[in-house]
PDB file of C-alpha atoms and ligand atoms in Angstrom:
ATOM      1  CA  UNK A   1     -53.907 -43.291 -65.640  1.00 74.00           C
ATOM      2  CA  UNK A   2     -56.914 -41.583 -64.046  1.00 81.00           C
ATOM      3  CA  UNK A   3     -59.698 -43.123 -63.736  1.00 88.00           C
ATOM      4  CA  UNK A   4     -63.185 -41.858 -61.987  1.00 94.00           C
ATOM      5  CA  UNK A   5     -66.236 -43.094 -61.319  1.00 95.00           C
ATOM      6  CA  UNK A   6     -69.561 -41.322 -61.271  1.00 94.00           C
ATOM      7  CA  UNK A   7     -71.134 -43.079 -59.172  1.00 96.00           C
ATOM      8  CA  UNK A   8     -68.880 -41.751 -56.053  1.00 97.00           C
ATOM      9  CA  UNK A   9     -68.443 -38.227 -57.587  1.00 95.00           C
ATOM     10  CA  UNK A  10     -65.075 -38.235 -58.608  1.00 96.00           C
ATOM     11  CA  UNK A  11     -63.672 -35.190 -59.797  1.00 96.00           C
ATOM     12  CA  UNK A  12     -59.985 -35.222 -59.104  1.00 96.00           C
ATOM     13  CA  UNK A  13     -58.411 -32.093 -58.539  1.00 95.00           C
ATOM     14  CA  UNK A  14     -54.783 -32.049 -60.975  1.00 91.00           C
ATOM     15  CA  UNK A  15     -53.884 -28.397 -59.980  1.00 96.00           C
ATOM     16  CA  UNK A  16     -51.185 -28.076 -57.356  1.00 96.00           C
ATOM     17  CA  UNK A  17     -51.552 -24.331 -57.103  1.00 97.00           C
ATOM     18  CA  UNK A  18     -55.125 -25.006 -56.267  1.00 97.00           C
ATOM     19  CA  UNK A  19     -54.280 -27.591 -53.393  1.00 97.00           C
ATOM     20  CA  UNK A  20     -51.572 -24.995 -52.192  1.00 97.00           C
ATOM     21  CA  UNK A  21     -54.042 -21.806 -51.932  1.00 98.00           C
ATOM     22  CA  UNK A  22     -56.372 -24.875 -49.828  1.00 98.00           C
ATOM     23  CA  UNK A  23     -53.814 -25.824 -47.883  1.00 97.00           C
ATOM     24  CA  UNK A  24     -52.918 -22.078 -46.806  1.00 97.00           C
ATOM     25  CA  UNK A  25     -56.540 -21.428 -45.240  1.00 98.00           C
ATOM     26  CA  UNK A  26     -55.424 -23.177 -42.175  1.00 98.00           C
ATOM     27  CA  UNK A  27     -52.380 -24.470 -40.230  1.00 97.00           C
ATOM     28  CA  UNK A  28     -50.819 -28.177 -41.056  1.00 98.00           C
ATOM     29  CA  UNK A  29     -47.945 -28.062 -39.381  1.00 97.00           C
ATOM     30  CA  UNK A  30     -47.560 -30.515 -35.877  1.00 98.00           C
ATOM     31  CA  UNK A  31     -51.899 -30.794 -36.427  1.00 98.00           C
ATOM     32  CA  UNK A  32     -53.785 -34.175 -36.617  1.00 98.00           C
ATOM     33  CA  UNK A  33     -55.516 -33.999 -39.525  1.00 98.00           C
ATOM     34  CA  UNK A  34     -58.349 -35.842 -41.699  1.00 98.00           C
ATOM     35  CA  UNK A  35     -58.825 -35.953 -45.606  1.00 98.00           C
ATOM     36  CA  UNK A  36     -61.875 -37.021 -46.717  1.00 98.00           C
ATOM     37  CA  UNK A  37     -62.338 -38.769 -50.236  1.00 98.00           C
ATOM     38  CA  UNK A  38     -58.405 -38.388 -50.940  1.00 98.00           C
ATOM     39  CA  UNK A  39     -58.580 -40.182 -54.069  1.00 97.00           C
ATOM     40  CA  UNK A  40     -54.960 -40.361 -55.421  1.00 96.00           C
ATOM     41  CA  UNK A  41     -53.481 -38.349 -52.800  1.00 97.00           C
ATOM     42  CA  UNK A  42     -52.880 -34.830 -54.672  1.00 96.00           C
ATOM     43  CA  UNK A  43     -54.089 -32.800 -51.831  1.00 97.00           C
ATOM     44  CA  UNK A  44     -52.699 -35.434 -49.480  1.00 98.00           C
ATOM     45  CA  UNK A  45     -48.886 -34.658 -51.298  1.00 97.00           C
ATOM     46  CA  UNK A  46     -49.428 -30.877 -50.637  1.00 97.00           C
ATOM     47  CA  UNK A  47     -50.419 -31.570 -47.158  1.00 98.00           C
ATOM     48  CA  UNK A  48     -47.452 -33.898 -46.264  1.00 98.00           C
ATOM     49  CA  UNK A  49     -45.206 -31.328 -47.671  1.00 97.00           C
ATOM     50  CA  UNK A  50     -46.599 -28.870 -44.608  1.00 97.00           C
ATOM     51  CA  UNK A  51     -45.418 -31.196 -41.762  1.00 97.00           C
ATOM     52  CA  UNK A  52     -48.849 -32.485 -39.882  1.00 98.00           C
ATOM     53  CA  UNK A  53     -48.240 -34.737 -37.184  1.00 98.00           C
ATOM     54  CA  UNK A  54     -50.717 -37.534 -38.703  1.00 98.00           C
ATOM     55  CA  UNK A  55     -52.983 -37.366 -41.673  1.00 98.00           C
ATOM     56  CA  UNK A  56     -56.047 -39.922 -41.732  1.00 98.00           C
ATOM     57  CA  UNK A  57     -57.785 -40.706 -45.024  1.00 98.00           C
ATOM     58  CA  UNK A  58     -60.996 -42.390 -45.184  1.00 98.00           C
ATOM     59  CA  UNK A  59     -61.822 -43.659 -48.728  1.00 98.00           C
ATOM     60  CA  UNK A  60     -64.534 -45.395 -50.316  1.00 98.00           C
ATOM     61  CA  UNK A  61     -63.297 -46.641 -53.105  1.00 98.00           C
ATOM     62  CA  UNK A  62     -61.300 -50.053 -52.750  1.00 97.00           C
ATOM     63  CA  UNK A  63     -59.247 -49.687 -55.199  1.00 97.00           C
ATOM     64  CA  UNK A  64     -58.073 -46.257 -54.844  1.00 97.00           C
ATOM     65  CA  UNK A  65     -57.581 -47.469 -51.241  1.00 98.00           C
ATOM     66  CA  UNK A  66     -55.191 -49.802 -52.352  1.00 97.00           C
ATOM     67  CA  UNK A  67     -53.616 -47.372 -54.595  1.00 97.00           C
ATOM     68  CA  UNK A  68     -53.155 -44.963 -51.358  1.00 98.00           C
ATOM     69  CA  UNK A  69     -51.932 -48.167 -49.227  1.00 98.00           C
ATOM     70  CA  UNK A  70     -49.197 -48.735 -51.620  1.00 98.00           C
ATOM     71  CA  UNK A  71     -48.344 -45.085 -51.958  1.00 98.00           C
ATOM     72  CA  UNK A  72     -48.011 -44.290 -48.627  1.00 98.00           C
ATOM     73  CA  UNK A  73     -46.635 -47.526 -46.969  1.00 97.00           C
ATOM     74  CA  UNK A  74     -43.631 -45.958 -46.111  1.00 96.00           C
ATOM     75  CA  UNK A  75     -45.460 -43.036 -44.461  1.00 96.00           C
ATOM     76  CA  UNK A  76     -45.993 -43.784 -40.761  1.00 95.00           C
ATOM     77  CA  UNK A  77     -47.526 -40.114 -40.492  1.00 97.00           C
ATOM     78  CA  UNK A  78     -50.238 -41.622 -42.828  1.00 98.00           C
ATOM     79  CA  UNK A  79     -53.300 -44.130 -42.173  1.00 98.00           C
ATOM     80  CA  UNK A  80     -55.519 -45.267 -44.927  1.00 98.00           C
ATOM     81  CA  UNK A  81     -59.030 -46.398 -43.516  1.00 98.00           C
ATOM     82  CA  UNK A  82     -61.032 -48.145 -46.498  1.00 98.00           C
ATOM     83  CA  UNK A  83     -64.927 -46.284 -45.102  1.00 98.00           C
ATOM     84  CA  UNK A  84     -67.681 -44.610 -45.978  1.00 98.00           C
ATOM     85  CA  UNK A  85     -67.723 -41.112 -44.181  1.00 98.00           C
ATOM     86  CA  UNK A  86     -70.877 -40.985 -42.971  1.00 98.00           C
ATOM     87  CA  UNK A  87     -70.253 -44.213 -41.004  1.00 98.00           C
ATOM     88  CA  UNK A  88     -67.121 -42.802 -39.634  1.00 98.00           C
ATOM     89  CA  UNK A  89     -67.254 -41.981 -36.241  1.00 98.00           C
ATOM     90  CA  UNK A  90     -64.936 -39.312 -35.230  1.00 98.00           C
ATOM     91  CA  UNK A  91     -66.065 -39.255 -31.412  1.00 97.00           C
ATOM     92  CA  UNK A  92     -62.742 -40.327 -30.077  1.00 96.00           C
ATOM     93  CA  UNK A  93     -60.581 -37.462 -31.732  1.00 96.00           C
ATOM     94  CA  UNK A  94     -59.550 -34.129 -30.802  1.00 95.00           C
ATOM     95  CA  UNK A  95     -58.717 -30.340 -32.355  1.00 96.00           C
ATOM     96  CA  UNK A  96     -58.877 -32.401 -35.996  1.00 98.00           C
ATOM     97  CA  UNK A  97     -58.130 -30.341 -38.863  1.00 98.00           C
ATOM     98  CA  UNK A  98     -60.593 -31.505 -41.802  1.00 98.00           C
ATOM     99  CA  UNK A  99     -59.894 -31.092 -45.649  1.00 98.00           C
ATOM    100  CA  UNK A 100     -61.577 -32.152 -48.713  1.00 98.00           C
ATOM    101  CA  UNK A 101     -62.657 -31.693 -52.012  1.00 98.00           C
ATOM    102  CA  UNK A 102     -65.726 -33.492 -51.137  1.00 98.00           C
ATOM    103  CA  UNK A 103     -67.560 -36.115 -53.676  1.00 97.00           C
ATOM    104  CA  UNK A 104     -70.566 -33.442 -54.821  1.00 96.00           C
ATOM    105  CA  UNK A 105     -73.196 -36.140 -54.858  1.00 96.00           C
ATOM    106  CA  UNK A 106     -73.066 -35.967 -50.957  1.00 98.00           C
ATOM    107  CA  UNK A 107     -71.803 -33.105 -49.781  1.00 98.00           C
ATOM    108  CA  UNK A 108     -74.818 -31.549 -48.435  1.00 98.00           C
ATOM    109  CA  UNK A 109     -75.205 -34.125 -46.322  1.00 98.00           C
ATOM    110  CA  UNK A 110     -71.498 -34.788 -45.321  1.00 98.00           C
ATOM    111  CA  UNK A 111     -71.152 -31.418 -43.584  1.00 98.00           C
ATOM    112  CA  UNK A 112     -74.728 -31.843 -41.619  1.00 98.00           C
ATOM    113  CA  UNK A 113     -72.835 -35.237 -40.655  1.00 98.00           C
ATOM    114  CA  UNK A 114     -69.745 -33.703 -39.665  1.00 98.00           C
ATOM    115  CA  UNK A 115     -71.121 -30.870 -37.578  1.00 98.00           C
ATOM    116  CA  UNK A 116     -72.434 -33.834 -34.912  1.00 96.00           C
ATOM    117  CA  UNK A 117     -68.633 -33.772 -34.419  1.00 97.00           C
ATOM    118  CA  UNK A 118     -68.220 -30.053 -33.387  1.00 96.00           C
ATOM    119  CA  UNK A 119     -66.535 -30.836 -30.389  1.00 97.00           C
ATOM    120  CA  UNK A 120     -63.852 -33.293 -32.264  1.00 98.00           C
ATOM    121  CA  UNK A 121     -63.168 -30.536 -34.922  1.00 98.00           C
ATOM    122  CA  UNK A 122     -61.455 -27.884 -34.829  1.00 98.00           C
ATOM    123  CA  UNK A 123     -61.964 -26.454 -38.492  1.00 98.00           C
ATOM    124  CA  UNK A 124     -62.534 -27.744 -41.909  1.00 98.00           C
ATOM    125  CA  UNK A 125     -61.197 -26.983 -45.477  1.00 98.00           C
ATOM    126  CA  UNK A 126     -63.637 -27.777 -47.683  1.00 98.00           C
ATOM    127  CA  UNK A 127     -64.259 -27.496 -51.765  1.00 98.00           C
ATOM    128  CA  UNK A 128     -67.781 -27.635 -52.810  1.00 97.00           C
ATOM    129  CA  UNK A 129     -70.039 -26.928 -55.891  1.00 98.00           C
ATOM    130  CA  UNK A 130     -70.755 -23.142 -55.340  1.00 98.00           C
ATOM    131  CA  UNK A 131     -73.987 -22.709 -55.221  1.00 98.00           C
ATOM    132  CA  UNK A 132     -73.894 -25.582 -51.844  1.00 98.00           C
ATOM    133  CA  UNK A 133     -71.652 -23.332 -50.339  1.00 98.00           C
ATOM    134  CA  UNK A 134     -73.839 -20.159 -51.101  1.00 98.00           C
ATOM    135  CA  UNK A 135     -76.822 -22.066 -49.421  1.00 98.00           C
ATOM    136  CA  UNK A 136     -74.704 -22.587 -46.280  1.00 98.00           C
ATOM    137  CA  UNK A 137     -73.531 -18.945 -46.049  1.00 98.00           C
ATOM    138  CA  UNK A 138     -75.380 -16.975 -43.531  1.00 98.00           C
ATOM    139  CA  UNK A 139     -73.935 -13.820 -44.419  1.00 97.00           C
ATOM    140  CA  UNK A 140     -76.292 -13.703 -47.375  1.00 97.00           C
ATOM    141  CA  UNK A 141     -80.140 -13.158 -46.994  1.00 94.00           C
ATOM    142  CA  UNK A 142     -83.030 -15.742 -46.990  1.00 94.00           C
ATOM    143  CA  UNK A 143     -82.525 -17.862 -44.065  1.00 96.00           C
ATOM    144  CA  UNK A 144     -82.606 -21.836 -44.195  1.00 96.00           C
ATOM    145  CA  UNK A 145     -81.576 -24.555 -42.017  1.00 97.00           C
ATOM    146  CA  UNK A 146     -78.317 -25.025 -43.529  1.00 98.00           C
ATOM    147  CA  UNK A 147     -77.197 -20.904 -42.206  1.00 98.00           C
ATOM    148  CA  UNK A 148     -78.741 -21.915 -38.879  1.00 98.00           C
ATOM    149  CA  UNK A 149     -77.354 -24.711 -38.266  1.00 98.00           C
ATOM    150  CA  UNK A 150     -73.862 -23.452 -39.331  1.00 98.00           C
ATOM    151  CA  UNK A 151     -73.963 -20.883 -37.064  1.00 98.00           C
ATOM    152  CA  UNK A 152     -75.237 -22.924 -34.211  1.00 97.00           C
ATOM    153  CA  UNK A 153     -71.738 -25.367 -34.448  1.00 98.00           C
ATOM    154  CA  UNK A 154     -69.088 -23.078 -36.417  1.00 98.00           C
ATOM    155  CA  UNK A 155     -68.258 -19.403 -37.635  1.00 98.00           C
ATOM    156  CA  UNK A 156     -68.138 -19.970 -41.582  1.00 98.00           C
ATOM    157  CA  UNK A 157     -66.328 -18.126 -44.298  1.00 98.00           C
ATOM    158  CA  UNK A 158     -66.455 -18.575 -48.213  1.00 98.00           C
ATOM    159  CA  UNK A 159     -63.080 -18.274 -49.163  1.00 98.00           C
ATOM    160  CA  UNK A 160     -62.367 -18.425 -53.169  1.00 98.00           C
ATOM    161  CA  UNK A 161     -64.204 -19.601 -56.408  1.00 98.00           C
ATOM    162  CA  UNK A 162     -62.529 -22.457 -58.341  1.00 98.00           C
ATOM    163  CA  UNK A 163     -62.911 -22.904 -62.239  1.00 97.00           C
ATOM    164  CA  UNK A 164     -64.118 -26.304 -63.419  1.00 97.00           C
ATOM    165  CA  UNK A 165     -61.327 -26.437 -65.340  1.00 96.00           C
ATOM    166  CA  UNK A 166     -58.951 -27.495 -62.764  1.00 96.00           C
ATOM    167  CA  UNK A 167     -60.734 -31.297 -62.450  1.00 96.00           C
ATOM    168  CA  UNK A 168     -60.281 -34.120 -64.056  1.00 95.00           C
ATOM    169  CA  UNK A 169     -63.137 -34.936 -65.342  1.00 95.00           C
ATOM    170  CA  UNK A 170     -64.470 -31.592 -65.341  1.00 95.00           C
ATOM    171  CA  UNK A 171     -67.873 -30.704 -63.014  1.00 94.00           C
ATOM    172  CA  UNK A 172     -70.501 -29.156 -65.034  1.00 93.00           C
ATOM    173  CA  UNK A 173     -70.502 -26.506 -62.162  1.00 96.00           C
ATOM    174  CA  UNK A 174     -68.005 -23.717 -60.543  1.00 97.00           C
ATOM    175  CA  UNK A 175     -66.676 -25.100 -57.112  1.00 98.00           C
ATOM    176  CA  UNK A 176     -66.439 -22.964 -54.140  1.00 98.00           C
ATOM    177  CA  UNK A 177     -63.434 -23.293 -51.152  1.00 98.00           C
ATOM    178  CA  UNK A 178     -65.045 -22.568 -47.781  1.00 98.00           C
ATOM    179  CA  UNK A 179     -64.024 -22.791 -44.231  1.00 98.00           C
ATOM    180  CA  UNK A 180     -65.633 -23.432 -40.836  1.00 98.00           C
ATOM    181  CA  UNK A 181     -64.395 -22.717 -37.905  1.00 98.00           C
ATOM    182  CA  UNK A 182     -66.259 -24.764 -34.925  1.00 98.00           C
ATOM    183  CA  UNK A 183     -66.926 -23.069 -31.955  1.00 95.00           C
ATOM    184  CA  UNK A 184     -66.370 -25.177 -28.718  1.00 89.00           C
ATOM    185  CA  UNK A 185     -69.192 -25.880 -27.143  1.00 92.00           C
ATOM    186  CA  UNK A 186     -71.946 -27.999 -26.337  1.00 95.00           C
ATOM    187  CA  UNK A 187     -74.646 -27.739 -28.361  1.00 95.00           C
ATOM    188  CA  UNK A 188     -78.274 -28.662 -28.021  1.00 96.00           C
ATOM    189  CA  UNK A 189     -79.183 -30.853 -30.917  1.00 96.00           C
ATOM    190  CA  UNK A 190     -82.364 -31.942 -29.781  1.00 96.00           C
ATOM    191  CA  UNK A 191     -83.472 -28.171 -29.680  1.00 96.00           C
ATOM    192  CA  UNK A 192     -81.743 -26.895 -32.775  1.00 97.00           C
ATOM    193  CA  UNK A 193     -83.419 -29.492 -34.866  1.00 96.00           C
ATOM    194  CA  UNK A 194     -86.904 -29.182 -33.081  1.00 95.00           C
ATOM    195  CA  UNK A 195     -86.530 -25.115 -33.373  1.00 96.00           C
ATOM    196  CA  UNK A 196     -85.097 -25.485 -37.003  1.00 95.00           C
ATOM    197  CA  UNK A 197     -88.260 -27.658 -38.325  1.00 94.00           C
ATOM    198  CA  UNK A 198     -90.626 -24.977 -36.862  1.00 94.00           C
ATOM    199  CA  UNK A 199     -89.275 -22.089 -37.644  1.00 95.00           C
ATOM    200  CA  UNK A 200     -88.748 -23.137 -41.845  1.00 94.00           C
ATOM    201  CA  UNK A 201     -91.667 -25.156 -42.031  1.00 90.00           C
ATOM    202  CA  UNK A 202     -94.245 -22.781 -44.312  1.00 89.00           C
ATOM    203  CA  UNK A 203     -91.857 -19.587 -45.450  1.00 86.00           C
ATOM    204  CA  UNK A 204     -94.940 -17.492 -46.070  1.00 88.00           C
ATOM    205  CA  UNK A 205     -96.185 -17.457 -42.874  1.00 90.00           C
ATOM    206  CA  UNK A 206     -94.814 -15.297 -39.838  1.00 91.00           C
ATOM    207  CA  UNK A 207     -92.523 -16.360 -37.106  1.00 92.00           C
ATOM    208  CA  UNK A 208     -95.321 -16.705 -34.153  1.00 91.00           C
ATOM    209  CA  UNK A 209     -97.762 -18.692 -36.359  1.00 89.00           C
ATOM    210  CA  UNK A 210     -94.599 -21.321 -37.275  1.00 89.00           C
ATOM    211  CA  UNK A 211     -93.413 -21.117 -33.957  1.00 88.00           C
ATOM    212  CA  UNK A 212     -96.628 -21.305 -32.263  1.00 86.00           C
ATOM    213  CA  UNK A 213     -95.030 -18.400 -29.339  1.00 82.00           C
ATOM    214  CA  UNK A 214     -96.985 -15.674 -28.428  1.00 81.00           C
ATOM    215  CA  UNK A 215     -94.797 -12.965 -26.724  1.00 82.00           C
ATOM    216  CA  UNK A 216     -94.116  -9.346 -27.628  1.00 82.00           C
ATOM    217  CA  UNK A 217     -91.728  -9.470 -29.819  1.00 88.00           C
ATOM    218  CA  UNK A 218     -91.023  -7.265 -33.127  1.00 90.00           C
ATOM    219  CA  UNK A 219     -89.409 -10.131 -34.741  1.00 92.00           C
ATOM    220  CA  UNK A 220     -92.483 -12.820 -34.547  1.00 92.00           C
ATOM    221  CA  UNK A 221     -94.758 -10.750 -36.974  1.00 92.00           C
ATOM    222  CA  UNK A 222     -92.204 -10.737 -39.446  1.00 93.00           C
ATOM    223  CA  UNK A 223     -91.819 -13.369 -42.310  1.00 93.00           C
ATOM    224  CA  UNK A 224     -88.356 -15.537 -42.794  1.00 94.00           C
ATOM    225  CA  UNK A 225     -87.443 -13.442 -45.727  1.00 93.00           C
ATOM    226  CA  UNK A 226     -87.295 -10.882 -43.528  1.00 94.00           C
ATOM    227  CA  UNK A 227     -84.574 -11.819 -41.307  1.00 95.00           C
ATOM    228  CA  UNK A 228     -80.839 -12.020 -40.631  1.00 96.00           C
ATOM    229  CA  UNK A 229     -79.092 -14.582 -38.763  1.00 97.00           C
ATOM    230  CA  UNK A 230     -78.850 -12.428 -35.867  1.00 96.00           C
ATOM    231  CA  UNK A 231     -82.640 -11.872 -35.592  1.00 96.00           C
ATOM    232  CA  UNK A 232     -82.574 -15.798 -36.278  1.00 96.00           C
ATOM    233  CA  UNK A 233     -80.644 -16.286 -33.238  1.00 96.00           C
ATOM    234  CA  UNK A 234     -82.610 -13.739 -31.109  1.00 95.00           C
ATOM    235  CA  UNK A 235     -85.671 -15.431 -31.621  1.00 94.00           C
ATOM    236  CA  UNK A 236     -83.810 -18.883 -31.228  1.00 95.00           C
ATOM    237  CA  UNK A 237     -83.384 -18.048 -27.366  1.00 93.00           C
ATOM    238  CA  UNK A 238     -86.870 -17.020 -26.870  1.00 89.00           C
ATOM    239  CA  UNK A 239     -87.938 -21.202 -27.836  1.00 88.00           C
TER     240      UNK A 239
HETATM  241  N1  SAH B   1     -59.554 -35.352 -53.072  1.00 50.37           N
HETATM  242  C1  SAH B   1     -59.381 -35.954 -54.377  1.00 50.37           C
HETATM  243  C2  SAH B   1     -60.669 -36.623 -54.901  1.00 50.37           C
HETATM  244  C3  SAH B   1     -61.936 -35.820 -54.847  1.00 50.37           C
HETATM  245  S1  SAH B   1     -63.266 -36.643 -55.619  1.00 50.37           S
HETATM  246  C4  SAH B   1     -58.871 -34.919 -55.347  1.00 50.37           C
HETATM  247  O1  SAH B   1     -59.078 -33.738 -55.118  1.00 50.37           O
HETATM  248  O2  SAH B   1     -58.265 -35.288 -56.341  1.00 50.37           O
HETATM  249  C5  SAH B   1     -64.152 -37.300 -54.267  1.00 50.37           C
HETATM  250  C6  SAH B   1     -63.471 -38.442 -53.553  1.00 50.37           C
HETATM  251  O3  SAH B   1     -64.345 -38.895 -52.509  1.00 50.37           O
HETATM  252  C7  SAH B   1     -63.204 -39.687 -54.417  1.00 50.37           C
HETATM  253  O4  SAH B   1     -61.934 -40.186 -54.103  1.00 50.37           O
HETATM  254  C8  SAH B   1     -64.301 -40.687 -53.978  1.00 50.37           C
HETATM  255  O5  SAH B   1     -63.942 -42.039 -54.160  1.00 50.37           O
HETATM  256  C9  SAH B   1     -64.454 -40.331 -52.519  1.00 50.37           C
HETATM  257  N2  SAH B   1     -65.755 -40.670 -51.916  1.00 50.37           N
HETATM  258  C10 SAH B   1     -66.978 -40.661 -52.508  1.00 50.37           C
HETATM  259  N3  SAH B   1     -67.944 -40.952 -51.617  1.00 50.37           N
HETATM  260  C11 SAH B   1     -67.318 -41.141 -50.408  1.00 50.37           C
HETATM  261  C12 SAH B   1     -67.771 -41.485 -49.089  1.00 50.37           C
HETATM  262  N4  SAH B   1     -69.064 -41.664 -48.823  1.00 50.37           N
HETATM  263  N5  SAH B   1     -66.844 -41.604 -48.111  1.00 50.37           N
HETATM  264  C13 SAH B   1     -65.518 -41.394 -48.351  1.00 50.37           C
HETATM  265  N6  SAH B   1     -65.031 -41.091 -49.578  1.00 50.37           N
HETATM  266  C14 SAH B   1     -65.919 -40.960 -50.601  1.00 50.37           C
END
């Protein structure tokens, strides 16, 4: 029997089709691999069936970790680690392949979490409510710190719409399968977060009066609705 709880944002996803068309945005096989918030192990089935060389989970809830313990006991590929993910530290792992259907409540602030790990990640799967993944998107106009910070740590991709239908119990909202792809490098936290503040802080006025630059530059008379990520990322190396 399935049983969820609101309070962690359970929505369990009970269409293998769905966990197959996840699985296929990225490659399983021989890859070290983390599932956040597997629940009863649906997506962690489909992924076992694709031959990783190890698949973490970290899970909240007790009791569905004991449920996964049990499951799995005679998997050595698998490890169940009872944890909160934003107390996980994933410092000490390399080229990890991340998928979830992440609990909604938090998922905003999951992915800020997990890009501190850029250099321990090599991609992530993951399914959020649609309009979260629209707000990360930096393809699409009206610049925020979510697009710049994506681009700063990954090259990101929305990759199909899922109905609500396909959860049990059913989100009020359509859910959105998206994909980034970290880029490997250093990056200057300090400065991204410092520039990020400035540059969003009042949206009506222009660049040079946020930023507090004056140098001749097109860009700093204009107003954040006015530009792309690349003109983002050109003023970002003038700060
Ligand atoms: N992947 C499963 C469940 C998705 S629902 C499926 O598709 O069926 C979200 C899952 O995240 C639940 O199992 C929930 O217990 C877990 N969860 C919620 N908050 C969490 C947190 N902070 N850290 C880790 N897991 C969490």
């Amino acid at each position: 029997m399935i049983k969820a709880k609101k309070s962690l944002s359970q929505n369990f996803l009970i269409d293998k089709n769905i966990c197959k068309k996840i699985i296929k945005q990225t490659h399983i096989k021989n890859k070290n691999i983390l599932e956040i918030g597997p629940g009863y192990g649906f997506m962690t089935d489909i992924i076992l069936e694709n031959n990783p060389n190890k698949i973490i989970l970290i899970e909240k809830d007790s009791n569905l970790v004991n449920i996964l313990k049990k499951k799995y006991k005679n998997k050595n590929k698998v490890e169940v680690i009872e944890e909160d993910i934003l107390k996980f530290n994933l410092k000490k792992y390399k080229d990890l392949i991340l998928i979830s259907n992440l609990p909604y409540n938090i998922s905003t602030k999951i992915i800020l979490y997990l890009f501190n790990f850029n250099l321990n990640i090599r991609e992530m799967i993951l399914m959020l409510q649609k309009e979260v993944a629209l707000k990360f998107d930096y393809n699409l106009a009206n610049m925020n710190k979510y697009k710049f910070m994506t681009k700063t740590v990954s090259n990101f991709e929305r990759c199909f719409d899922v109905s609500r239908k396909v959860f049990i119990p059913k989100p009020k909202i359509t859910s959105t399968v998206v994909k980034f792809k970290f880029i490997n490098k250093k990056v200057d936290f300090d400065k991204a977060n410092n520039f990020s503040k400035l540059i969003f802080k009042n949206i009506r006025k222009k660049i040079h009066n946020n930023l507090k630059i004056k140098l001749e530059n097109n860009l700093l008379n204009k107003r954040i609705s006015q530009l792309s990520i690349e003109d983002l990322f050109e003023i970002y190396d003038l700060f």
